[in-house]
Amino acid sequence: MEIALMTEPQTGGTYEDLLALARWAEELGLDAFARSDHYLDTEGSVPTAATDALATMAGLARETARIQLVVLVSPITFRHPAVLAKTAATIDQMAVGRFALGMGTGWMEREHNAFGMEFHNRRERFRRLGDALGYLRAAFHGGAYAGEYYNLEDFPVLPRPSSGLEIIVGGAGLRKTPALAGRFADEYNLMMADSNVLGTRIGAMRDAARSAGRDPDAIRISAMAWTVVGVDELDYRERLGEGGAALGLEPDEYEALLERESVPRGTLDQLATQMAALAGVGVERIYLEMLEPLPEIDRGRLRQIIEVIRSL
């Protein structure tokens, strides 16, 4: 299984913090380094110095050498697809084919309201996402595009990206997201769920790919997960206590929440079993999501988790 580090810079951290983590991930031999695309922390109650995803990726493109750089995911509500196409192709050129653009509908209404960006209803956001993906395919590969919201004339959009520029479609839906991934994506990124739900989503994506005349085996399947892991049972119980206290929950209540959310959890041995199960349903890459501010990420504990996954 490929291993990637997923960061959430909107919770806190500078570009230098992001660069240090990207270089650490590269030195550790990880396959990809990813970040979210948000201008506001999830809670929205305390302002944080949230950096721009695409601007920072351009910087990382010139200050790393091997690791793939991934945005998970850019909301279609943030940027017109023409801006995304130009920006992605430019970063791809700067990264020499190591950039991947994740696309999604956007979901944080508070964030949009705070910055004065229009937050369309869920149905329209999905329609705009599908339209934007069609637009990007035309911009990257040539040809005109006439959509419901976005249009592109038939002329070469230059610079053209390299074959290394991948499009990722991510989300938690059972129908629309898998269908869009099957039609347009190079990678389908799943939110965590139990094995049956993951299998249903993956099957829907593969069916959509075949219907679109694409090879479903050519689409990478990935999952994003935060973890609560201890080196042994005692350490794990301490992690539960700390995490639960932050949410005002008792350890057992917090553990029940983790179970409902299908969060990988337990001892390192239990984590190995859970990661093997993910591989068993077809997950080829895991994005280890760090929810804490960048300077607070525990690299020692993260390294232990990475070593467990590598041993599978």
mmCIF file of C-alpha atoms in Angstrom:
data_model
loop_
_atom_site.group_PDB
_atom_site.id
_atom_site.type_symbol
_atom_site.label_atom_id
_atom_site.label_comp_id
_atom_site.label_asym_id
_atom_site.label_seq_id
_atom_site.Cartn_x
_atom_site.Cartn_y
_atom_site.Cartn_z
ATOM 1 C CA MET A 1 0.000 0.000 0.000
ATOM 2 C CA GLU A 2 1.288 3.466 -0.898
ATOM 3 C CA ILE A 3 1.572 5.894 2.019
ATOM 4 C CA ALA A 4 0.903 9.633 1.930
ATOM 5 C CA LEU A 5 0.878 12.337 4.586
ATOM 6 C CA MET A 6 -2.249 14.517 4.661
ATOM 7 C CA THR A 7 -2.067 17.874 6.454
ATOM 8 C CA GLU A 8 -4.718 20.435 7.442
ATOM 9 C CA PRO A 9 -2.858 23.783 7.465
ATOM 10 C CA GLN A 10 -6.035 25.760 8.187
ATOM 11 C CA THR A 11 -5.771 24.507 11.794
ATOM 12 C CA GLY A 12 -2.482 26.407 12.167
ATOM 13 C CA GLY A 13 0.978 26.582 10.641
ATOM 14 C CA THR A 14 3.109 28.613 8.285
ATOM 15 C CA TYR A 15 4.506 27.821 4.861
ATOM 16 C CA GLU A 16 7.827 27.002 6.546
ATOM 17 C CA ASP A 17 6.034 24.453 8.753
ATOM 18 C CA LEU A 18 4.454 22.923 5.655
ATOM 19 C CA LEU A 19 7.813 22.805 3.853
ATOM 20 C CA ALA A 20 9.514 21.122 6.814
ATOM 21 C CA LEU A 21 6.866 18.387 6.866
ATOM 22 C CA ALA A 22 7.002 17.902 3.083
ATOM 23 C CA ARG A 23 10.779 17.492 3.197
ATOM 24 C CA TRP A 24 10.483 15.111 6.165
ATOM 25 C CA ALA A 25 7.925 13.023 4.266
ATOM 26 C CA GLU A 26 10.168 12.968 1.219
ATOM 27 C CA GLU A 27 13.224 11.939 3.242
ATOM 28 C CA LEU A 28 11.146 9.167 4.829
ATOM 29 C CA GLY A 29 10.323 7.858 1.355
ATOM 30 C CA LEU A 30 6.568 8.500 1.404
ATOM 31 C CA ASP A 31 4.748 8.415 -1.909
ATOM 32 C CA ALA A 32 2.833 11.677 -1.596
ATOM 33 C CA PHE A 33 2.407 14.792 0.513
ATOM 34 C CA ALA A 34 -1.062 16.334 0.608
ATOM 35 C CA ARG A 35 -2.822 19.325 2.085
ATOM 36 C CA SER A 36 -6.388 20.553 2.331
ATOM 37 C CA ASP A 37 -7.795 23.605 0.555
ATOM 38 C CA HIS A 38 -9.546 25.684 3.213
ATOM 39 C CA TYR A 39 -9.475 29.335 4.233
ATOM 40 C CA LEU A 40 -11.033 28.739 7.639
ATOM 41 C CA ASP A 41 -10.659 26.152 10.360
ATOM 42 C CA THR A 42 -13.566 23.737 10.665
ATOM 43 C CA GLU A 43 -14.865 25.295 13.854
ATOM 44 C CA GLY A 44 -14.475 28.846 12.549
ATOM 45 C CA SER A 45 -14.463 30.328 16.047
ATOM 46 C CA VAL A 46 -10.773 31.232 16.330
ATOM 47 C CA PRO A 47 -9.060 32.846 13.307
ATOM 48 C CA THR A 48 -5.983 31.001 12.032
ATOM 49 C CA ALA A 49 -3.371 32.034 9.472
ATOM 50 C CA ALA A 50 -4.668 29.669 6.795
ATOM 51 C CA THR A 51 -2.361 29.636 3.761
ATOM 52 C CA ASP A 52 -3.588 29.152 0.196
ATOM 53 C CA ALA A 53 -3.323 25.558 -1.020
ATOM 54 C CA LEU A 54 -2.288 26.180 -4.616
ATOM 55 C CA ALA A 55 0.176 28.954 -3.801
ATOM 56 C CA THR A 56 1.949 26.788 -1.236
ATOM 57 C CA MET A 57 2.026 23.830 -3.618
ATOM 58 C CA ALA A 58 3.863 25.986 -6.147
ATOM 59 C CA GLY A 59 6.463 26.710 -3.483
ATOM 60 C CA LEU A 60 6.809 23.047 -2.527
ATOM 61 C CA ALA A 61 7.171 22.163 -6.201
ATOM 62 C CA ARG A 62 10.505 23.992 -6.280
ATOM 63 C CA GLU A 63 11.692 22.929 -2.826
ATOM 64 C CA THR A 64 11.127 19.165 -3.046
ATOM 65 C CA ALA A 65 12.474 16.728 -5.603
ATOM 66 C CA ARG A 66 10.673 13.374 -5.660
ATOM 67 C CA ILE A 67 7.468 13.234 -3.656
ATOM 68 C CA GLN A 68 4.082 13.744 -5.321
ATOM 69 C CA LEU A 69 2.284 16.913 -4.205
ATOM 70 C CA VAL A 70 -1.483 16.637 -3.779
ATOM 71 C CA VAL A 71 -4.363 19.003 -3.018
ATOM 72 C CA LEU A 72 -7.225 17.145 -1.274
ATOM 73 C CA VAL A 73 -9.483 18.676 -2.367
ATOM 74 C CA SER A 74 -10.092 22.012 -4.033
ATOM 75 C CA PRO A 75 -13.755 23.091 -3.798
ATOM 76 C CA ILE A 76 -15.267 24.067 -7.125
ATOM 77 C CA THR A 77 -16.859 26.971 -5.235
ATOM 78 C CA PHE A 78 -13.427 28.590 -4.740
ATOM 79 C CA ARG A 79 -12.165 29.015 -8.311
ATOM 80 C CA HIS A 80 -13.388 29.058 -11.894
ATOM 81 C CA PRO A 81 -12.118 25.968 -13.761
ATOM 82 C CA ALA A 82 -10.131 28.210 -16.121
ATOM 83 C CA VAL A 83 -8.143 29.460 -13.110
ATOM 84 C CA LEU A 84 -7.732 25.897 -11.842
ATOM 85 C CA ALA A 85 -6.570 24.674 -15.241
ATOM 86 C CA LYS A 86 -3.943 27.403 -15.612
ATOM 87 C CA THR A 87 -2.749 27.127 -12.024
ATOM 88 C CA ALA A 88 -2.557 23.317 -12.084
ATOM 89 C CA ALA A 89 -0.657 23.256 -15.381
ATOM 90 C CA THR A 90 1.792 25.837 -14.040
ATOM 91 C CA ILE A 91 2.409 23.921 -10.790
ATOM 92 C CA ASP A 92 2.771 20.707 -12.803
ATOM 93 C CA GLN A 93 5.483 22.415 -14.861
ATOM 94 C CA MET A 94 7.205 23.698 -11.704
ATOM 95 C CA ALA A 95 7.015 20.253 -10.082
ATOM 96 C CA VAL A 96 8.132 18.413 -13.254
ATOM 97 C CA GLY A 97 5.042 16.227 -13.311
ATOM 98 C CA ARG A 98 4.624 15.653 -9.549
ATOM 99 C CA PHE A 99 1.386 17.561 -8.942
ATOM 100 C CA ALA A 100 -2.089 16.085 -8.464
ATOM 101 C CA LEU A 101 -5.245 18.197 -8.287
ATOM 102 C CA GLY A 102 -8.081 16.949 -6.132
ATOM 103 C CA MET A 103 -11.560 18.280 -6.859
ATOM 104 C CA GLY A 104 -14.671 18.336 -4.700
ATOM 105 C CA THR A 105 -17.975 20.111 -4.202
ATOM 106 C CA GLY A 106 -16.994 22.065 -1.087
ATOM 107 C CA TRP A 107 -18.922 21.569 2.127
ATOM 108 C CA MET A 108 -18.093 24.177 4.783
ATOM 109 C CA GLU A 109 -20.866 26.757 4.545
ATOM 110 C CA ARG A 110 -19.406 28.858 7.384
ATOM 111 C CA GLU A 111 -16.193 29.284 5.405
ATOM 112 C CA HIS A 112 -18.034 30.543 2.345
ATOM 113 C CA ASN A 113 -20.161 32.947 4.333
ATOM 114 C CA ALA A 114 -17.138 34.386 6.143
ATOM 115 C CA PHE A 115 -15.360 35.220 2.875
ATOM 116 C CA GLY A 116 -18.418 36.217 0.886
ATOM 117 C CA MET A 117 -18.266 33.263 -1.523
ATOM 118 C CA GLU A 118 -21.533 31.897 -2.857
ATOM 119 C CA PHE A 119 -22.418 28.498 -1.411
ATOM 120 C CA HIS A 120 -24.804 26.796 -3.823
ATOM 121 C CA ASN A 121 -27.117 24.018 -2.738
ATOM 122 C CA ARG A 122 -25.736 20.480 -2.776
ATOM 123 C CA ARG A 123 -27.377 19.545 -6.092
ATOM 124 C CA GLU A 124 -25.935 22.541 -7.885
ATOM 125 C CA ARG A 125 -22.483 22.023 -6.377
ATOM 126 C CA PHE A 126 -22.384 18.490 -7.777
ATOM 127 C CA ARG A 127 -23.544 19.727 -11.188
ATOM 128 C CA ARG A 128 -20.843 22.394 -11.165
ATOM 129 C CA LEU A 129 -18.220 19.824 -10.165
ATOM 130 C CA GLY A 130 -19.143 17.543 -13.051
ATOM 131 C CA ASP A 131 -19.109 20.521 -15.402
ATOM 132 C CA ALA A 132 -15.695 21.628 -14.146
ATOM 133 C CA LEU A 133 -14.215 18.146 -14.566
ATOM 134 C CA GLY A 134 -15.383 18.074 -18.174
ATOM 135 C CA TYR A 135 -13.926 21.533 -18.701
ATOM 136 C CA LEU A 136 -10.566 20.490 -17.255
ATOM 137 C CA ARG A 137 -10.389 17.414 -19.464
ATOM 138 C CA ALA A 138 -10.912 19.622 -22.524
ATOM 139 C CA ALA A 139 -8.390 22.219 -21.321
ATOM 140 C CA PHE A 140 -5.734 19.593 -20.575
ATOM 141 C CA HIS A 141 -6.229 17.396 -23.641
ATOM 142 C CA GLY A 142 -7.676 19.696 -26.289
ATOM 143 C CA GLY A 143 -11.087 20.408 -27.740
ATOM 144 C CA ALA A 144 -14.033 22.622 -26.963
ATOM 145 C CA TYR A 145 -16.345 22.230 -24.011
ATOM 146 C CA ALA A 146 -19.928 23.441 -23.722
ATOM 147 C CA GLY A 147 -21.377 22.870 -20.290
ATOM 148 C CA GLU A 148 -24.204 24.077 -18.144
ATOM 149 C CA TYR A 149 -22.040 26.551 -16.224
ATOM 150 C CA TYR A 150 -18.646 26.610 -17.963
ATOM 151 C CA ASN A 151 -17.636 26.890 -21.620
ATOM 152 C CA LEU A 152 -14.327 26.641 -23.436
ATOM 153 C CA GLU A 153 -13.648 27.536 -27.062
ATOM 154 C CA ASP A 154 -11.856 25.068 -29.330
ATOM 155 C CA PHE A 155 -8.263 26.265 -29.198
ATOM 156 C CA PRO A 156 -5.050 24.947 -27.590
ATOM 157 C CA VAL A 157 -4.828 25.901 -23.901
ATOM 158 C CA LEU A 158 -1.111 26.312 -23.225
ATOM 159 C CA PRO A 159 0.964 25.294 -21.425
ATOM 160 C CA ARG A 160 -0.340 21.753 -21.625
ATOM 161 C CA PRO A 161 0.257 19.737 -18.461
ATOM 162 C CA SER A 162 2.470 16.684 -18.460
ATOM 163 C CA SER A 163 1.088 13.161 -18.339
ATOM 164 C CA GLY A 164 1.992 13.223 -14.650
ATOM 165 C CA LEU A 165 -0.750 15.709 -13.732
ATOM 166 C CA GLU A 166 -3.450 13.590 -12.120
ATOM 167 C CA ILE A 167 -7.029 14.519 -11.301
ATOM 168 C CA ILE A 168 -8.414 13.196 -8.023
ATOM 169 C CA VAL A 169 -12.107 13.107 -7.190
ATOM 170 C CA GLY A 170 -12.854 12.673 -3.521
ATOM 171 C CA GLY A 171 -15.872 12.514 -1.272
ATOM 172 C CA ALA A 172 -18.171 10.372 0.837
ATOM 173 C CA GLY A 173 -21.183 9.913 -1.426
ATOM 174 C CA LEU A 174 -22.508 6.545 -2.557
ATOM 175 C CA ARG A 175 -23.652 7.569 -6.050
ATOM 176 C CA LYS A 176 -22.596 10.949 -7.441
ATOM 177 C CA THR A 177 -18.974 11.038 -6.299
ATOM 178 C CA PRO A 178 -18.158 7.481 -7.483
ATOM 179 C CA ALA A 179 -19.852 8.228 -10.817
ATOM 180 C CA LEU A 180 -17.774 11.380 -11.364
ATOM 181 C CA ALA A 181 -14.596 9.569 -10.317
ATOM 182 C CA GLY A 182 -15.272 6.771 -12.772
ATOM 183 C CA ARG A 183 -15.807 9.219 -15.626
ATOM 184 C CA PHE A 184 -12.997 11.683 -14.969
ATOM 185 C CA ALA A 185 -10.533 10.749 -12.233
ATOM 186 C CA ASP A 186 -7.072 9.264 -12.217
ATOM 187 C CA GLU A 187 -7.590 8.598 -8.505
ATOM 188 C CA TYR A 188 -10.732 8.035 -6.442
ATOM 189 C CA ASN A 189 -10.281 9.196 -2.839
ATOM 190 C CA LEU A 190 -12.626 7.699 -0.256
ATOM 191 C CA MET A 191 -13.635 8.981 3.128
ATOM 192 C CA MET A 192 -13.431 6.282 5.796
ATOM 193 C CA ALA A 193 -16.371 3.924 6.303
ATOM 194 C CA ASP A 194 -16.861 0.250 7.058
ATOM 195 C CA SER A 195 -15.711 -2.323 4.519
ATOM 196 C CA ASN A 196 -19.180 -2.915 3.068
ATOM 197 C CA VAL A 197 -19.710 0.789 2.362
ATOM 198 C CA LEU A 198 -16.230 1.158 0.890
ATOM 199 C CA GLY A 199 -16.838 -1.853 -1.336
ATOM 200 C CA THR A 200 -20.127 -0.367 -2.564
ATOM 201 C CA ARG A 201 -18.485 2.947 -3.428
ATOM 202 C CA ILE A 202 -15.591 1.280 -5.213
ATOM 203 C CA GLY A 203 -17.964 -0.940 -7.179
ATOM 204 C CA ALA A 204 -20.015 2.084 -8.251
ATOM 205 C CA MET A 205 -16.855 3.888 -9.407
ATOM 206 C CA ARG A 206 -15.721 0.887 -11.426
ATOM 207 C CA ASP A 207 -19.140 0.520 -13.066
ATOM 208 C CA ALA A 208 -19.100 4.215 -14.019
ATOM 209 C CA ALA A 209 -15.622 3.870 -15.497
ATOM 210 C CA ARG A 210 -16.659 0.926 -17.662
ATOM 211 C CA SER A 211 -19.768 2.818 -18.817
ATOM 212 C CA ALA A 212 -17.532 5.726 -19.848
ATOM 213 C CA GLY A 213 -15.253 3.398 -21.829
ATOM 214 C CA ARG A 214 -12.437 3.664 -19.286
ATOM 215 C CA ASP A 215 -10.374 0.944 -17.636
ATOM 216 C CA PRO A 216 -11.369 0.908 -13.939
ATOM 217 C CA ASP A 217 -8.088 -0.776 -13.032
ATOM 218 C CA ALA A 218 -6.250 2.354 -14.225
ATOM 219 C CA ILE A 219 -7.916 4.471 -11.515
ATOM 220 C CA ARG A 220 -6.020 4.480 -8.219
ATOM 221 C CA ILE A 221 -8.198 3.893 -5.152
ATOM 222 C CA SER A 222 -7.153 5.780 -2.050
ATOM 223 C CA ALA A 223 -8.572 6.475 1.398
ATOM 224 C CA MET A 224 -8.013 9.290 3.879
ATOM 225 C CA ALA A 225 -7.962 8.462 7.559
ATOM 226 C CA TRP A 226 -6.954 9.996 10.841
ATOM 227 C CA THR A 227 -5.886 7.487 13.470
ATOM 228 C CA VAL A 228 -5.917 7.036 17.242
ATOM 229 C CA VAL A 229 -3.131 4.577 17.937
ATOM 230 C CA GLY A 230 -0.999 3.513 20.890
ATOM 231 C CA VAL A 231 2.123 1.377 20.975
ATOM 232 C CA ASP A 232 0.257 -0.920 23.389
ATOM 233 C CA GLU A 233 -3.121 -1.073 25.151
ATOM 234 C CA LEU A 234 -2.095 1.265 27.972
ATOM 235 C CA ASP A 235 -0.784 3.866 25.540
ATOM 236 C CA TYR A 236 -3.955 3.540 23.461
ATOM 237 C CA ARG A 237 -6.138 4.157 26.534
ATOM 238 C CA GLU A 238 -4.120 7.309 27.216
ATOM 239 C CA ARG A 239 -4.744 8.485 23.642
ATOM 240 C CA LEU A 240 -8.472 7.883 24.164
ATOM 241 C CA GLY A 241 -8.402 9.902 27.359
ATOM 242 C CA GLU A 242 -6.651 12.836 25.712
ATOM 243 C CA GLY A 243 -8.855 12.818 22.618
ATOM 244 C CA GLY A 244 -12.039 12.399 24.598
ATOM 245 C CA ALA A 245 -11.151 15.199 27.014
ATOM 246 C CA ALA A 246 -10.680 17.596 24.102
ATOM 247 C CA LEU A 247 -14.282 16.878 23.067
ATOM 248 C CA GLY A 248 -15.752 16.681 26.561
ATOM 249 C CA LEU A 249 -16.202 12.906 26.298
ATOM 250 C CA GLU A 250 -15.258 9.990 28.489
ATOM 251 C CA PRO A 251 -12.720 7.567 26.941
ATOM 252 C CA ASP A 252 -15.385 4.931 26.219
ATOM 253 C CA GLU A 253 -17.649 7.540 24.640
ATOM 254 C CA TYR A 254 -14.790 8.747 22.465
ATOM 255 C CA GLU A 255 -13.968 5.199 21.425
ATOM 256 C CA ALA A 256 -17.597 4.659 20.438
ATOM 257 C CA LEU A 257 -17.413 7.801 18.308
ATOM 258 C CA LEU A 258 -14.276 6.488 16.591
ATOM 259 C CA GLU A 259 -16.029 3.199 15.886
ATOM 260 C CA ARG A 260 -19.040 4.971 14.346
ATOM 261 C CA GLU A 261 -16.700 6.996 12.121
ATOM 262 C CA SER A 262 -14.645 3.871 11.181
ATOM 263 C CA VAL A 263 -11.469 5.590 12.401
ATOM 264 C CA PRO A 264 -8.444 3.233 12.438
ATOM 265 C CA ARG A 265 -7.690 2.788 16.118
ATOM 266 C CA GLY A 266 -6.163 0.592 18.803
ATOM 267 C CA THR A 267 -2.674 -0.762 19.280
ATOM 268 C CA LEU A 268 -0.089 -0.947 16.515
ATOM 269 C CA ASP A 269 -0.986 -4.618 16.004
ATOM 270 C CA GLN A 270 -4.676 -3.758 15.686
ATOM 271 C CA LEU A 271 -3.825 -0.993 13.241
ATOM 272 C CA ALA A 272 -1.992 -3.507 11.056
ATOM 273 C CA THR A 273 -5.129 -5.671 10.893
ATOM 274 C CA GLN A 274 -7.309 -2.695 9.952
ATOM 275 C CA MET A 275 -4.929 -1.496 7.247
ATOM 276 C CA ALA A 276 -4.775 -4.995 5.786
ATOM 277 C CA ALA A 277 -8.579 -4.977 5.643
ATOM 278 C CA LEU A 278 -8.499 -1.696 3.696
ATOM 279 C CA ALA A 279 -6.078 -3.224 1.211
ATOM 280 C CA GLY A 280 -8.409 -6.205 0.961
ATOM 281 C CA VAL A 281 -11.292 -4.068 -0.361
ATOM 282 C CA GLY A 282 -9.036 -2.440 -2.950
ATOM 283 C CA VAL A 283 -7.453 0.598 -1.264
ATOM 284 C CA GLU A 284 -4.056 1.171 -2.877
ATOM 285 C CA ARG A 285 -2.962 4.349 -1.090
ATOM 286 C CA ILE A 286 -3.628 5.618 2.425
ATOM 287 C CA TYR A 287 -3.496 9.314 3.287
ATOM 288 C CA LEU A 288 -2.619 9.593 6.987
ATOM 289 C CA GLU A 289 -4.544 12.693 8.024
ATOM 290 C CA MET A 290 -3.071 14.979 10.656
ATOM 291 C CA LEU A 291 -5.816 17.128 12.213
ATOM 292 C CA GLU A 292 -3.583 19.085 14.588
ATOM 293 C CA PRO A 293 -1.739 22.324 13.731
ATOM 294 C CA LEU A 294 1.391 21.650 11.698
ATOM 295 C CA PRO A 295 3.928 22.404 14.474
ATOM 296 C CA GLU A 296 2.158 19.987 16.840
ATOM 297 C CA ILE A 297 2.329 16.887 14.620
ATOM 298 C CA ASP A 298 4.070 14.072 16.521
ATOM 299 C CA ARG A 299 6.540 12.770 13.954
ATOM 300 C CA GLY A 300 7.735 9.991 16.243
ATOM 301 C CA ARG A 301 4.277 8.475 16.596
ATOM 302 C CA LEU A 302 3.588 9.047 12.907
ATOM 303 C CA ARG A 303 6.780 7.194 11.987
ATOM 304 C CA GLN A 304 5.594 4.195 14.047
ATOM 305 C CA ILE A 305 2.297 4.128 12.149
ATOM 306 C CA ILE A 306 4.122 4.353 8.824
ATOM 307 C CA GLU A 307 6.413 1.450 9.763
ATOM 308 C CA VAL A 308 3.384 -0.706 10.607
ATOM 309 C CA ILE A 309 1.776 -0.043 7.210
ATOM 310 C CA ARG A 310 5.056 -0.685 5.402
ATOM 311 C CA SER A 311 5.342 -4.070 7.086
ATOM 312 C CA LEU A 312 2.097 -5.354 5.558
#
